[in-house]
Amino acid sequence: LLGQFYLLFCFIWMATEQDVQDEWAALEAQQDAGITPFASQQAESCKDDEDLDFDEALRALQQSNWKSVRSKVTQIQQPPKSLIKKMAKPTKLFKAPPKLESQALKDEAEFLMCLTKMTLDHENEIHRRMLLTIYRKLTGDTSRVPTTGSHWEKLGFQGNNPGTDLRSAGLFALLQCLCLVTKHPSTMKTMWETARSPLHEFPYTLCSINFTTMALEVFKEHKLNKAIVKSGSVIVSLNDFYLVTFFKFHNLWRSAPSRTISEWDTTRRELREVIRTHSHRHCKLVQEESENVTKAKSTAQTKSAEEPQFSSF
């Protein structure tokens, strides 16, 4: 009888050991492919298959616990006092930018700055859906993919985890990229085709994040305040600035002589210098775009507002 119990015990132990070895081999195979276990499980969520548009994502983030990162936000200083009062004959040259006086704009600005401090959470359904929507819109691939892995490098991320690249601008960088792919699909398609072409290849999502960072820099310098007051929205004006900047880069990248991926850093610095040197003209284009969108909404001409034209470029 003891011999039978011993044989039974050995059989159970061997079976258990084999199961552990199989599970460990499967785990190693996932890691070799750049897939983490939690990301693999997340891809099974039925909600992850549903695209998330910009407005829906914005509402969800506004309803989230975004104030939890408020302590990480550096308070934006008010614009300097105008020199007009010190001059006998004031001119527009010395006029200080308008302040964001309304409480609604102040609250929206605070929400925006908190978004820049929020990191990508792979276990958060809204974060995942934002990321996966961008992937599907750009690639046209509707199959389930994990939120980490080598496939994200094809979009222009620098590694297997998109969250690593988002650290400079937080979730707001992801939100602006989502805005482009869902609200301006024709413009997105043109830029994506350029990014993927052998002649004009560039890292699409890395560029997108950089343009979000540029928009935030200009916002902190109060250079967008006039456009914000005009449009009545901080995020709308920053989205317009982001789109104008992306479009300007696209034209600069494709202009003769054509540029290659090795010239990305040089082109980025050149674009940043152009924006900072001619910020007034650049912001004026943003203001005009905001006014066009506002007019289109008021007259229900949604078709004309769908895609930016940026004829000034």
PDB file of C-alpha atoms in Angstrom:
ATOM      1  CA  LEU A   1       0.000   0.000   0.000  1.00  0.00           C
ATOM      2  CA  LEU A   2       2.858   2.390   0.873  1.00  0.00           C
ATOM      3  CA  GLY A   3       4.450   1.572  -2.457  1.00  0.00           C
ATOM      4  CA  GLN A   4       1.254   2.541  -4.290  1.00  0.00           C
ATOM      5  CA  PHE A   5       1.060   5.860  -2.411  1.00  0.00           C
ATOM      6  CA  TYR A   6       4.710   6.508  -3.271  1.00  0.00           C
ATOM      7  CA  LEU A   7       4.133   5.851  -6.986  1.00  0.00           C
ATOM      8  CA  LEU A   8       1.043   8.104  -6.944  1.00  0.00           C
ATOM      9  CA  PHE A   9       3.027  10.882  -5.246  1.00  0.00           C
ATOM     10  CA  CYS A  10       5.841  10.600  -7.816  1.00  0.00           C
ATOM     11  CA  PHE A  11       3.342  10.741 -10.689  1.00  0.00           C
ATOM     12  CA  ILE A  12       1.668  13.926  -9.329  1.00  0.00           C
ATOM     13  CA  TRP A  13       5.051  15.562  -8.670  1.00  0.00           C
ATOM     14  CA  MET A  14       6.301  14.817 -12.184  1.00  0.00           C
ATOM     15  CA  ALA A  15       3.080  16.147 -13.750  1.00  0.00           C
ATOM     16  CA  THR A  16       3.270  19.357 -11.709  1.00  0.00           C
ATOM     17  CA  GLU A  17       6.924  19.874 -12.585  1.00  0.00           C
ATOM     18  CA  GLN A  18       6.138  19.426 -16.285  1.00  0.00           C
ATOM     19  CA  ASP A  19       3.331  22.041 -16.073  1.00  0.00           C
ATOM     20  CA  VAL A  20       5.695  24.527 -14.429  1.00  0.00           C
ATOM     21  CA  GLN A  21       8.318  23.917 -17.100  1.00  0.00           C
ATOM     22  CA  ASP A  22       5.719  24.429 -19.858  1.00  0.00           C
ATOM     23  CA  GLU A  23       4.499  27.683 -18.300  1.00  0.00           C
ATOM     24  CA  TRP A  24       8.043  28.946 -17.861  1.00  0.00           C
ATOM     25  CA  ALA A  25       8.888  28.143 -21.494  1.00  0.00           C
ATOM     26  CA  ALA A  26       5.783  30.015 -22.644  1.00  0.00           C
ATOM     27  CA  LEU A  27       6.767  33.004 -20.501  1.00  0.00           C
ATOM     28  CA  GLU A  28      10.274  33.066 -21.956  1.00  0.00           C
ATOM     29  CA  ALA A  29       8.834  32.914 -25.482  1.00  0.00           C
ATOM     30  CA  GLN A  30       6.638  35.941 -24.722  1.00  0.00           C
ATOM     31  CA  GLN A  31       9.562  37.894 -23.303  1.00  0.00           C
ATOM     32  CA  ASP A  32      11.710  37.080 -26.355  1.00  0.00           C
ATOM     33  CA  ALA A  33       8.923  38.524 -28.504  1.00  0.00           C
ATOM     34  CA  GLY A  34       8.829  41.669 -26.357  1.00  0.00           C
ATOM     35  CA  ILE A  35       5.430  40.821 -24.843  1.00  0.00           C
ATOM     36  CA  THR A  36       4.844  41.130 -21.117  1.00  0.00           C
ATOM     37  CA  PRO A  37       2.360  38.797 -19.380  1.00  0.00           C
ATOM     38  CA  PHE A  38       0.017  41.568 -18.236  1.00  0.00           C
ATOM     39  CA  ALA A  39      -0.030  43.075 -21.724  1.00  0.00           C
ATOM     40  CA  SER A  40      -0.921  39.696 -23.216  1.00  0.00           C
ATOM     41  CA  GLN A  41      -3.847  39.368 -20.834  1.00  0.00           C
ATOM     42  CA  GLN A  42      -5.003  42.912 -21.561  1.00  0.00           C
ATOM     43  CA  ALA A  43      -5.278  42.189 -25.275  1.00  0.00           C
ATOM     44  CA  GLU A  44      -8.076  39.776 -24.431  1.00  0.00           C
ATOM     45  CA  SER A  45     -10.308  42.614 -23.194  1.00  0.00           C
ATOM     46  CA  CYS A  46     -13.261  43.010 -25.543  1.00  0.00           C
ATOM     47  CA  LYS A  47     -13.277  46.783 -24.914  1.00  0.00           C
ATOM     48  CA  ASP A  48      -9.758  47.036 -26.300  1.00  0.00           C
ATOM     49  CA  ASP A  49     -11.149  46.148 -29.738  1.00  0.00           C
ATOM     50  CA  GLU A  50     -13.281  49.324 -29.788  1.00  0.00           C
ATOM     51  CA  ASP A  51     -11.764  52.509 -31.166  1.00  0.00           C
ATOM     52  CA  LEU A  52     -11.803  55.530 -28.874  1.00  0.00           C
ATOM     53  CA  ASP A  53     -12.221  58.973 -30.428  1.00  0.00           C
ATOM     54  CA  PHE A  54     -10.603  62.128 -29.093  1.00  0.00           C
ATOM     55  CA  ASP A  55     -13.703  63.654 -27.480  1.00  0.00           C
ATOM     56  CA  GLU A  56     -14.607  60.431 -25.674  1.00  0.00           C
ATOM     57  CA  ALA A  57     -11.040  60.030 -24.411  1.00  0.00           C
ATOM     58  CA  LEU A  58     -10.941  63.647 -23.234  1.00  0.00           C
ATOM     59  CA  ARG A  59     -14.184  63.239 -21.286  1.00  0.00           C
ATOM     60  CA  ALA A  60     -12.921  60.027 -19.673  1.00  0.00           C
ATOM     61  CA  LEU A  61      -9.669  61.665 -18.606  1.00  0.00           C
ATOM     62  CA  GLN A  62     -11.540  64.663 -17.204  1.00  0.00           C
ATOM     63  CA  GLN A  63     -13.592  62.268 -15.085  1.00  0.00           C
ATOM     64  CA  SER A  64     -10.505  60.382 -13.884  1.00  0.00           C
ATOM     65  CA  ASN A  65      -8.524  61.112 -10.737  1.00  0.00           C
ATOM     66  CA  TRP A  66      -6.194  63.542 -12.522  1.00  0.00           C
ATOM     67  CA  LYS A  67      -5.847  65.784  -9.460  1.00  0.00           C
ATOM     68  CA  SER A  68      -3.795  63.054  -7.771  1.00  0.00           C
ATOM     69  CA  VAL A  69      -0.688  64.301  -9.643  1.00  0.00           C
ATOM     70  CA  ARG A  70      -1.301  67.989  -8.880  1.00  0.00           C
ATOM     71  CA  SER A  71       1.669  68.077  -6.491  1.00  0.00           C
ATOM     72  CA  LYS A  72       4.000  67.226  -9.411  1.00  0.00           C
ATOM     73  CA  VAL A  73       2.874  70.205 -11.481  1.00  0.00           C
ATOM     74  CA  THR A  74       4.983  73.356 -11.497  1.00  0.00           C
ATOM     75  CA  GLN A  75       2.710  76.368 -11.306  1.00  0.00           C
ATOM     76  CA  ILE A  76       2.754  78.504 -14.448  1.00  0.00           C
ATOM     77  CA  GLN A  77       3.731  82.083 -13.724  1.00  0.00           C
ATOM     78  CA  GLN A  78       1.454  84.871 -14.900  1.00  0.00           C
ATOM     79  CA  PRO A  79       2.679  86.806 -17.964  1.00  0.00           C
ATOM     80  CA  PRO A  80       4.872  89.827 -17.139  1.00  0.00           C
ATOM     81  CA  LYS A  81       3.191  93.174 -16.675  1.00  0.00           C
ATOM     82  CA  SER A  82       2.886  95.195 -19.843  1.00  0.00           C
ATOM     83  CA  LEU A  83       5.347  97.987 -20.464  1.00  0.00           C
ATOM     84  CA  ILE A  84       2.507 100.057 -21.876  1.00  0.00           C
ATOM     85  CA  LYS A  85       1.932 101.810 -18.567  1.00  0.00           C
ATOM     86  CA  LYS A  86       5.536 103.001 -18.547  1.00  0.00           C
ATOM     87  CA  MET A  87       5.376 104.462 -22.032  1.00  0.00           C
ATOM     88  CA  ALA A  88       3.979 107.826 -23.081  1.00  0.00           C
ATOM     89  CA  LYS A  89       2.931 106.394 -26.458  1.00  0.00           C
ATOM     90  CA  PRO A  90       2.292 102.679 -26.089  1.00  0.00           C
ATOM     91  CA  THR A  91       2.622 100.397 -29.095  1.00  0.00           C
ATOM     92  CA  LYS A  92       1.528  96.836 -29.810  1.00  0.00           C
ATOM     93  CA  LEU A  93       5.156  95.766 -29.722  1.00  0.00           C
ATOM     94  CA  PHE A  94       5.266  96.090 -25.948  1.00  0.00           C
ATOM     95  CA  LYS A  95       1.801  94.784 -25.206  1.00  0.00           C
ATOM     96  CA  ALA A  96       1.818  91.842 -22.818  1.00  0.00           C
ATOM     97  CA  PRO A  97      -0.175  88.718 -23.713  1.00  0.00           C
ATOM     98  CA  PRO A  98      -3.679  88.559 -22.242  1.00  0.00           C
ATOM     99  CA  LYS A  99      -4.181  86.617 -19.030  1.00  0.00           C
ATOM    100  CA  LEU A 100      -6.440  83.608 -18.744  1.00  0.00           C
ATOM    101  CA  GLU A 101      -8.956  85.401 -16.549  1.00  0.00           C
ATOM    102  CA  SER A 102     -11.923  83.014 -16.522  1.00  0.00           C
ATOM    103  CA  GLN A 103     -12.011  80.235 -13.955  1.00  0.00           C
ATOM    104  CA  ALA A 104     -12.953  77.743 -16.668  1.00  0.00           C
ATOM    105  CA  LEU A 105      -9.722  78.447 -18.574  1.00  0.00           C
ATOM    106  CA  LYS A 106      -7.674  78.298 -15.378  1.00  0.00           C
ATOM    107  CA  ASP A 107      -9.205  74.922 -14.488  1.00  0.00           C
ATOM    108  CA  GLU A 108      -8.587  73.615 -17.996  1.00  0.00           C
ATOM    109  CA  ALA A 109      -4.963  74.780 -17.837  1.00  0.00           C
ATOM    110  CA  GLU A 110      -4.524  72.943 -14.537  1.00  0.00           C
ATOM    111  CA  PHE A 111      -6.071  69.790 -16.020  1.00  0.00           C
ATOM    112  CA  LEU A 112      -3.735  70.051 -19.006  1.00  0.00           C
ATOM    113  CA  MET A 113      -0.627  70.363 -16.848  1.00  0.00           C
ATOM    114  CA  CYS A 114      -1.722  67.377 -14.762  1.00  0.00           C
ATOM    115  CA  LEU A 115      -2.108  65.329 -17.957  1.00  0.00           C
ATOM    116  CA  THR A 116       1.538  66.024 -18.744  1.00  0.00           C
ATOM    117  CA  LYS A 117       2.490  64.375 -15.429  1.00  0.00           C
ATOM    118  CA  MET A 118       0.276  61.308 -15.850  1.00  0.00           C
ATOM    119  CA  THR A 119       2.049  58.198 -17.120  1.00  0.00           C
ATOM    120  CA  LEU A 120       0.716  55.493 -19.394  1.00  0.00           C
ATOM    121  CA  ASP A 121      -0.948  52.795 -17.271  1.00  0.00           C
ATOM    122  CA  HIS A 122      -1.176  49.500 -19.151  1.00  0.00           C
ATOM    123  CA  GLU A 123      -3.883  48.312 -16.739  1.00  0.00           C
ATOM    124  CA  ASN A 124      -6.093  51.353 -17.391  1.00  0.00           C
ATOM    125  CA  GLU A 125      -8.737  50.619 -20.026  1.00  0.00           C
ATOM    126  CA  ILE A 126      -8.899  54.200 -21.357  1.00  0.00           C
ATOM    127  CA  HIS A 127      -5.111  54.433 -21.683  1.00  0.00           C
ATOM    128  CA  ARG A 128      -4.986  51.122 -23.533  1.00  0.00           C
ATOM    129  CA  ARG A 129      -7.819  52.031 -25.875  1.00  0.00           C
ATOM    130  CA  MET A 130      -6.183  55.361 -26.726  1.00  0.00           C
ATOM    131  CA  LEU A 131      -2.929  53.589 -27.550  1.00  0.00           C
ATOM    132  CA  LEU A 132      -4.532  50.755 -29.511  1.00  0.00           C
ATOM    133  CA  THR A 133      -6.769  53.129 -31.477  1.00  0.00           C
ATOM    134  CA  ILE A 134      -3.673  55.015 -32.633  1.00  0.00           C
ATOM    135  CA  TYR A 135      -2.077  51.715 -33.656  1.00  0.00           C
ATOM    136  CA  ARG A 136      -5.124  50.601 -35.666  1.00  0.00           C
ATOM    137  CA  LYS A 137      -5.663  53.981 -37.325  1.00  0.00           C
ATOM    138  CA  LEU A 138      -2.050  54.229 -38.448  1.00  0.00           C
ATOM    139  CA  THR A 139      -1.382  50.645 -39.505  1.00  0.00           C
ATOM    140  CA  GLY A 140      -4.848  49.528 -40.579  1.00  0.00           C
ATOM    141  CA  ASP A 141      -4.221  46.337 -38.611  1.00  0.00           C
ATOM    142  CA  THR A 142      -7.392  45.408 -36.701  1.00  0.00           C
ATOM    143  CA  SER A 143      -5.950  42.313 -35.013  1.00  0.00           C
ATOM    144  CA  ARG A 144      -5.406  42.285 -31.244  1.00  0.00           C
ATOM    145  CA  VAL A 145      -1.946  43.406 -30.202  1.00  0.00           C
ATOM    146  CA  PRO A 146      -0.444  43.787 -26.718  1.00  0.00           C
ATOM    147  CA  THR A 147       0.372  47.261 -25.394  1.00  0.00           C
ATOM    148  CA  THR A 148       4.078  46.435 -25.318  1.00  0.00           C
ATOM    149  CA  GLY A 149       6.231  44.707 -27.895  1.00  0.00           C
ATOM    150  CA  SER A 150       8.483  45.294 -30.889  1.00  0.00           C
ATOM    151  CA  HIS A 151       5.483  46.220 -33.089  1.00  0.00           C
ATOM    152  CA  TRP A 152       5.376  49.672 -31.449  1.00  0.00           C
ATOM    153  CA  GLU A 153       8.773  50.533 -32.881  1.00  0.00           C
ATOM    154  CA  LYS A 154       7.185  50.435 -36.352  1.00  0.00           C
ATOM    155  CA  LEU A 155       5.080  53.446 -35.362  1.00  0.00           C
ATOM    156  CA  GLY A 156       8.132  55.439 -34.350  1.00  0.00           C
ATOM    157  CA  PHE A 157       8.485  54.637 -30.655  1.00  0.00           C
ATOM    158  CA  GLN A 158      12.056  54.067 -29.531  1.00  0.00           C
ATOM    159  CA  GLY A 159      11.414  50.835 -27.652  1.00  0.00           C
ATOM    160  CA  ASN A 160       8.938  48.081 -26.799  1.00  0.00           C
ATOM    161  CA  ASN A 161       7.077  50.166 -24.221  1.00  0.00           C
ATOM    162  CA  PRO A 162       5.387  53.342 -25.610  1.00  0.00           C
ATOM    163  CA  GLY A 163       5.048  54.705 -22.093  1.00  0.00           C
ATOM    164  CA  THR A 164       8.798  55.280 -21.917  1.00  0.00           C
ATOM    165  CA  ASP A 165       8.728  57.828 -24.767  1.00  0.00           C
ATOM    166  CA  LEU A 166       5.685  59.589 -23.323  1.00  0.00           C
ATOM    167  CA  ARG A 167       7.495  60.718 -20.181  1.00  0.00           C
ATOM    168  CA  SER A 168       8.355  64.162 -21.601  1.00  0.00           C
ATOM    169  CA  ALA A 169       4.703  65.180 -22.097  1.00  0.00           C
ATOM    170  CA  GLY A 170       2.736  62.443 -20.338  1.00  0.00           C
ATOM    171  CA  LEU A 171      -0.723  61.407 -21.454  1.00  0.00           C
ATOM    172  CA  PHE A 172      -1.242  64.726 -23.220  1.00  0.00           C
ATOM    173  CA  ALA A 173       1.190  63.569 -25.931  1.00  0.00           C
ATOM    174  CA  LEU A 174      -0.921  60.460 -26.442  1.00  0.00           C
ATOM    175  CA  LEU A 175      -4.110  62.534 -26.464  1.00  0.00           C
ATOM    176  CA  GLN A 176      -2.803  64.886 -29.164  1.00  0.00           C
ATOM    177  CA  CYS A 177      -1.708  61.970 -31.324  1.00  0.00           C
ATOM    178  CA  LEU A 178      -5.200  60.518 -30.891  1.00  0.00           C
ATOM    179  CA  CYS A 179      -6.661  63.879 -31.942  1.00  0.00           C
ATOM    180  CA  LEU A 180      -4.749  63.771 -35.223  1.00  0.00           C
ATOM    181  CA  VAL A 181      -5.635  60.186 -36.143  1.00  0.00           C
ATOM    182  CA  THR A 182      -9.351  60.438 -35.253  1.00  0.00           C
ATOM    183  CA  LYS A 183     -10.291  64.052 -36.109  1.00  0.00           C
ATOM    184  CA  HIS A 184      -8.021  64.605 -39.119  1.00  0.00           C
ATOM    185  CA  PRO A 185      -7.731  61.199 -40.838  1.00  0.00           C
ATOM    186  CA  SER A 186      -6.791  62.520 -44.294  1.00  0.00           C
ATOM    187  CA  THR A 187      -3.972  64.658 -42.911  1.00  0.00           C
ATOM    188  CA  MET A 188      -2.831  61.753 -40.744  1.00  0.00           C
ATOM    189  CA  LYS A 189      -2.806  59.392 -43.724  1.00  0.00           C
ATOM    190  CA  THR A 190      -0.658  61.763 -45.795  1.00  0.00           C
ATOM    191  CA  MET A 191       1.869  62.194 -42.993  1.00  0.00           C
ATOM    192  CA  TRP A 192       1.910  58.474 -42.158  1.00  0.00           C
ATOM    193  CA  GLU A 193       2.560  57.547 -45.795  1.00  0.00           C
ATOM    194  CA  THR A 194       5.470  59.979 -45.835  1.00  0.00           C
ATOM    195  CA  ALA A 195       6.825  58.551 -42.575  1.00  0.00           C
ATOM    196  CA  ARG A 196       6.749  55.035 -44.033  1.00  0.00           C
ATOM    197  CA  SER A 197       8.152  55.877 -47.466  1.00  0.00           C
ATOM    198  CA  PRO A 198      11.757  54.798 -48.151  1.00  0.00           C
ATOM    199  CA  LEU A 199      12.604  58.274 -49.461  1.00  0.00           C
ATOM    200  CA  HIS A 200      11.154  60.398 -46.636  1.00  0.00           C
ATOM    201  CA  GLU A 201      11.025  58.002 -43.667  1.00  0.00           C
ATOM    202  CA  PHE A 202      10.758  59.568 -40.197  1.00  0.00           C
ATOM    203  CA  PRO A 203       9.722  58.316 -36.705  1.00  0.00           C
ATOM    204  CA  TYR A 204       6.039  59.284 -36.690  1.00  0.00           C
ATOM    205  CA  THR A 205       5.156  58.957 -32.996  1.00  0.00           C
ATOM    206  CA  LEU A 206       8.489  60.349 -31.823  1.00  0.00           C
ATOM    207  CA  CYS A 207       7.845  63.424 -33.967  1.00  0.00           C
ATOM    208  CA  SER A 208       4.326  63.700 -32.589  1.00  0.00           C
ATOM    209  CA  ILE A 209       5.595  63.686 -28.995  1.00  0.00           C
ATOM    210  CA  ASN A 210       8.197  66.340 -29.823  1.00  0.00           C
ATOM    211  CA  PHE A 211       5.545  68.618 -31.326  1.00  0.00           C
ATOM    212  CA  THR A 212       3.420  68.228 -28.197  1.00  0.00           C
ATOM    213  CA  THR A 213       6.462  69.258 -26.150  1.00  0.00           C
ATOM    214  CA  MET A 214       6.931  72.324 -28.370  1.00  0.00           C
ATOM    215  CA  ALA A 215       3.270  73.272 -27.911  1.00  0.00           C
ATOM    216  CA  LEU A 216       3.637  73.024 -24.139  1.00  0.00           C
ATOM    217  CA  GLU A 217       6.751  75.211 -24.169  1.00  0.00           C
ATOM    218  CA  VAL A 218       4.959  77.958 -26.103  1.00  0.00           C
ATOM    219  CA  PHE A 219       1.920  77.650 -23.829  1.00  0.00           C
ATOM    220  CA  LYS A 220       4.061  78.093 -20.705  1.00  0.00           C
ATOM    221  CA  GLU A 221       5.518  81.249 -22.256  1.00  0.00           C
ATOM    222  CA  HIS A 222       1.938  82.621 -22.636  1.00  0.00           C
ATOM    223  CA  LYS A 223       2.368  83.003 -26.401  1.00  0.00           C
ATOM    224  CA  LEU A 224      -0.846  81.072 -27.020  1.00  0.00           C
ATOM    225  CA  ASN A 225      -2.969  83.089 -24.606  1.00  0.00           C
ATOM    226  CA  LYS A 226      -4.491  85.249 -27.337  1.00  0.00           C
ATOM    227  CA  ALA A 227      -5.548  82.191 -29.333  1.00  0.00           C
ATOM    228  CA  ILE A 228      -6.851  80.520 -26.158  1.00  0.00           C
ATOM    229  CA  VAL A 229      -8.984  83.501 -25.207  1.00  0.00           C
ATOM    230  CA  LYS A 230     -10.277  83.676 -28.791  1.00  0.00           C
ATOM    231  CA  SER A 231     -11.174  79.970 -28.993  1.00  0.00           C
ATOM    232  CA  GLY A 232     -12.336  79.699 -25.387  1.00  0.00           C
ATOM    233  CA  SER A 233     -10.328  76.519 -24.830  1.00  0.00           C
ATOM    234  CA  VAL A 234      -6.762  75.741 -23.776  1.00  0.00           C
ATOM    235  CA  ILE A 235      -6.704  72.255 -25.263  1.00  0.00           C
ATOM    236  CA  VAL A 236      -8.298  73.302 -28.570  1.00  0.00           C
ATOM    237  CA  SER A 237      -5.624  75.973 -29.073  1.00  0.00           C
ATOM    238  CA  LEU A 238      -2.787  73.601 -28.160  1.00  0.00           C
ATOM    239  CA  ASN A 239      -4.193  71.007 -30.549  1.00  0.00           C
ATOM    240  CA  ASP A 240      -4.234  73.625 -33.310  1.00  0.00           C
ATOM    241  CA  PHE A 241      -0.621  74.565 -32.522  1.00  0.00           C
ATOM    242  CA  TYR A 242       0.344  70.876 -32.615  1.00  0.00           C
ATOM    243  CA  LEU A 243      -1.344  70.402 -36.002  1.00  0.00           C
ATOM    244  CA  VAL A 244       0.214  73.525 -37.511  1.00  0.00           C
ATOM    245  CA  THR A 245       3.645  72.441 -36.252  1.00  0.00           C
ATOM    246  CA  PHE A 246       3.260  68.889 -37.590  1.00  0.00           C
ATOM    247  CA  PHE A 247       2.156  70.240 -40.966  1.00  0.00           C
ATOM    248  CA  LYS A 248       5.065  72.702 -41.048  1.00  0.00           C
ATOM    249  CA  PHE A 249       7.484  69.855 -40.286  1.00  0.00           C
ATOM    250  CA  HIS A 250       5.928  67.678 -42.994  1.00  0.00           C
ATOM    251  CA  ASN A 251       6.465  70.364 -45.640  1.00  0.00           C
ATOM    252  CA  LEU A 252       9.976  71.076 -44.385  1.00  0.00           C
ATOM    253  CA  TRP A 253      10.846  67.362 -44.411  1.00  0.00           C
ATOM    254  CA  ARG A 254       9.628  66.840 -47.964  1.00  0.00           C
ATOM    255  CA  SER A 255      11.120  70.029 -49.388  1.00  0.00           C
ATOM    256  CA  ALA A 256      14.180  69.817 -51.593  1.00  0.00           C
ATOM    257  CA  PRO A 257      16.698  68.587 -50.882  1.00  0.00           C
ATOM    258  CA  SER A 258      14.785  65.653 -49.441  1.00  0.00           C
ATOM    259  CA  ARG A 259      15.720  64.589 -45.921  1.00  0.00           C
ATOM    260  CA  THR A 260      16.425  61.179 -44.449  1.00  0.00           C
ATOM    261  CA  ILE A 261      16.007  59.656 -40.998  1.00  0.00           C
ATOM    262  CA  SER A 262      19.598  60.584 -40.120  1.00  0.00           C
ATOM    263  CA  GLU A 263      18.612  64.270 -40.377  1.00  0.00           C
ATOM    264  CA  TRP A 264      15.721  64.061 -37.919  1.00  0.00           C
ATOM    265  CA  ASP A 265      17.540  65.739 -35.008  1.00  0.00           C
ATOM    266  CA  THR A 266      18.834  68.538 -37.246  1.00  0.00           C
ATOM    267  CA  THR A 267      15.389  69.156 -38.698  1.00  0.00           C
ATOM    268  CA  ARG A 268      13.796  69.128 -35.239  1.00  0.00           C
ATOM    269  CA  ARG A 269      16.205  71.795 -34.009  1.00  0.00           C
ATOM    270  CA  GLU A 270      15.642  73.836 -37.163  1.00  0.00           C
ATOM    271  CA  LEU A 271      11.882  73.669 -36.739  1.00  0.00           C
ATOM    272  CA  ARG A 272      12.102  74.618 -33.067  1.00  0.00           C
ATOM    273  CA  GLU A 273      14.233  77.641 -33.958  1.00  0.00           C
ATOM    274  CA  VAL A 274      11.792  78.717 -36.691  1.00  0.00           C
ATOM    275  CA  ILE A 275       8.877  78.478 -34.249  1.00  0.00           C
ATOM    276  CA  ARG A 276      10.656  80.396 -31.501  1.00  0.00           C
ATOM    277  CA  THR A 277      12.041  83.068 -33.840  1.00  0.00           C
ATOM    278  CA  HIS A 278       8.737  83.577 -35.643  1.00  0.00           C
ATOM    279  CA  SER A 279       6.433  82.587 -32.816  1.00  0.00           C
ATOM    280  CA  HIS A 280       4.093  85.524 -33.480  1.00  0.00           C
ATOM    281  CA  ARG A 281       3.443  84.382 -37.058  1.00  0.00           C
ATOM    282  CA  HIS A 282       3.155  80.757 -36.000  1.00  0.00           C
ATOM    283  CA  CYS A 283       0.672  81.574 -33.230  1.00  0.00           C
ATOM    284  CA  LYS A 284      -1.294  83.771 -35.613  1.00  0.00           C
ATOM    285  CA  LEU A 285      -1.811  80.743 -37.835  1.00  0.00           C
ATOM    286  CA  VAL A 286      -3.016  78.830 -34.779  1.00  0.00           C
ATOM    287  CA  GLN A 287      -5.443  81.632 -33.944  1.00  0.00           C
ATOM    288  CA  GLU A 288      -6.741  81.685 -37.524  1.00  0.00           C
ATOM    289  CA  GLU A 289      -7.242  77.921 -37.428  1.00  0.00           C
ATOM    290  CA  SER A 290      -9.148  78.249 -34.133  1.00  0.00           C
ATOM    291  CA  GLU A 291     -11.351  80.941 -35.657  1.00  0.00           C
ATOM    292  CA  ASN A 292     -12.017  78.769 -38.729  1.00  0.00           C
ATOM    293  CA  VAL A 293     -13.085  75.855 -36.524  1.00  0.00           C
ATOM    294  CA  THR A 294     -15.323  78.127 -34.449  1.00  0.00           C
ATOM    295  CA  LYS A 295     -16.980  79.575 -37.561  1.00  0.00           C
ATOM    296  CA  ALA A 296     -17.462  76.121 -39.051  1.00  0.00           C
ATOM    297  CA  LYS A 297     -19.134  74.881 -35.876  1.00  0.00           C
ATOM    298  CA  SER A 298     -21.448  77.871 -35.696  1.00  0.00           C
ATOM    299  CA  THR A 299     -22.559  77.385 -39.305  1.00  0.00           C
ATOM    300  CA  ALA A 300     -22.619  73.562 -39.064  1.00  0.00           C
ATOM    301  CA  GLN A 301     -20.067  73.290 -41.889  1.00  0.00           C
ATOM    302  CA  THR A 302     -18.378  70.271 -40.370  1.00  0.00           C
ATOM    303  CA  LYS A 303     -16.886  69.176 -43.657  1.00  0.00           C
ATOM    304  CA  SER A 304     -14.806  72.326 -44.047  1.00  0.00           C
ATOM    305  CA  ALA A 305     -13.610  72.022 -40.461  1.00  0.00           C
ATOM    306  CA  GLU A 306     -12.582  68.401 -40.763  1.00  0.00           C
ATOM    307  CA  GLU A 307      -9.126  68.963 -42.229  1.00  0.00           C
ATOM    308  CA  PRO A 308      -6.731  71.883 -41.709  1.00  0.00           C
ATOM    309  CA  GLN A 309      -5.565  73.588 -44.899  1.00  0.00           C
ATOM    310  CA  PHE A 310      -2.666  75.720 -43.608  1.00  0.00           C
ATOM    311  CA  SER A 311      -2.426  77.566 -46.903  1.00  0.00           C
ATOM    312  CA  SER A 312       0.067  80.032 -45.356  1.00  0.00           C
ATOM    313  CA  PHE A 313       2.728  77.316 -45.523  1.00  0.00           C
TER     314      PHE A 313
END
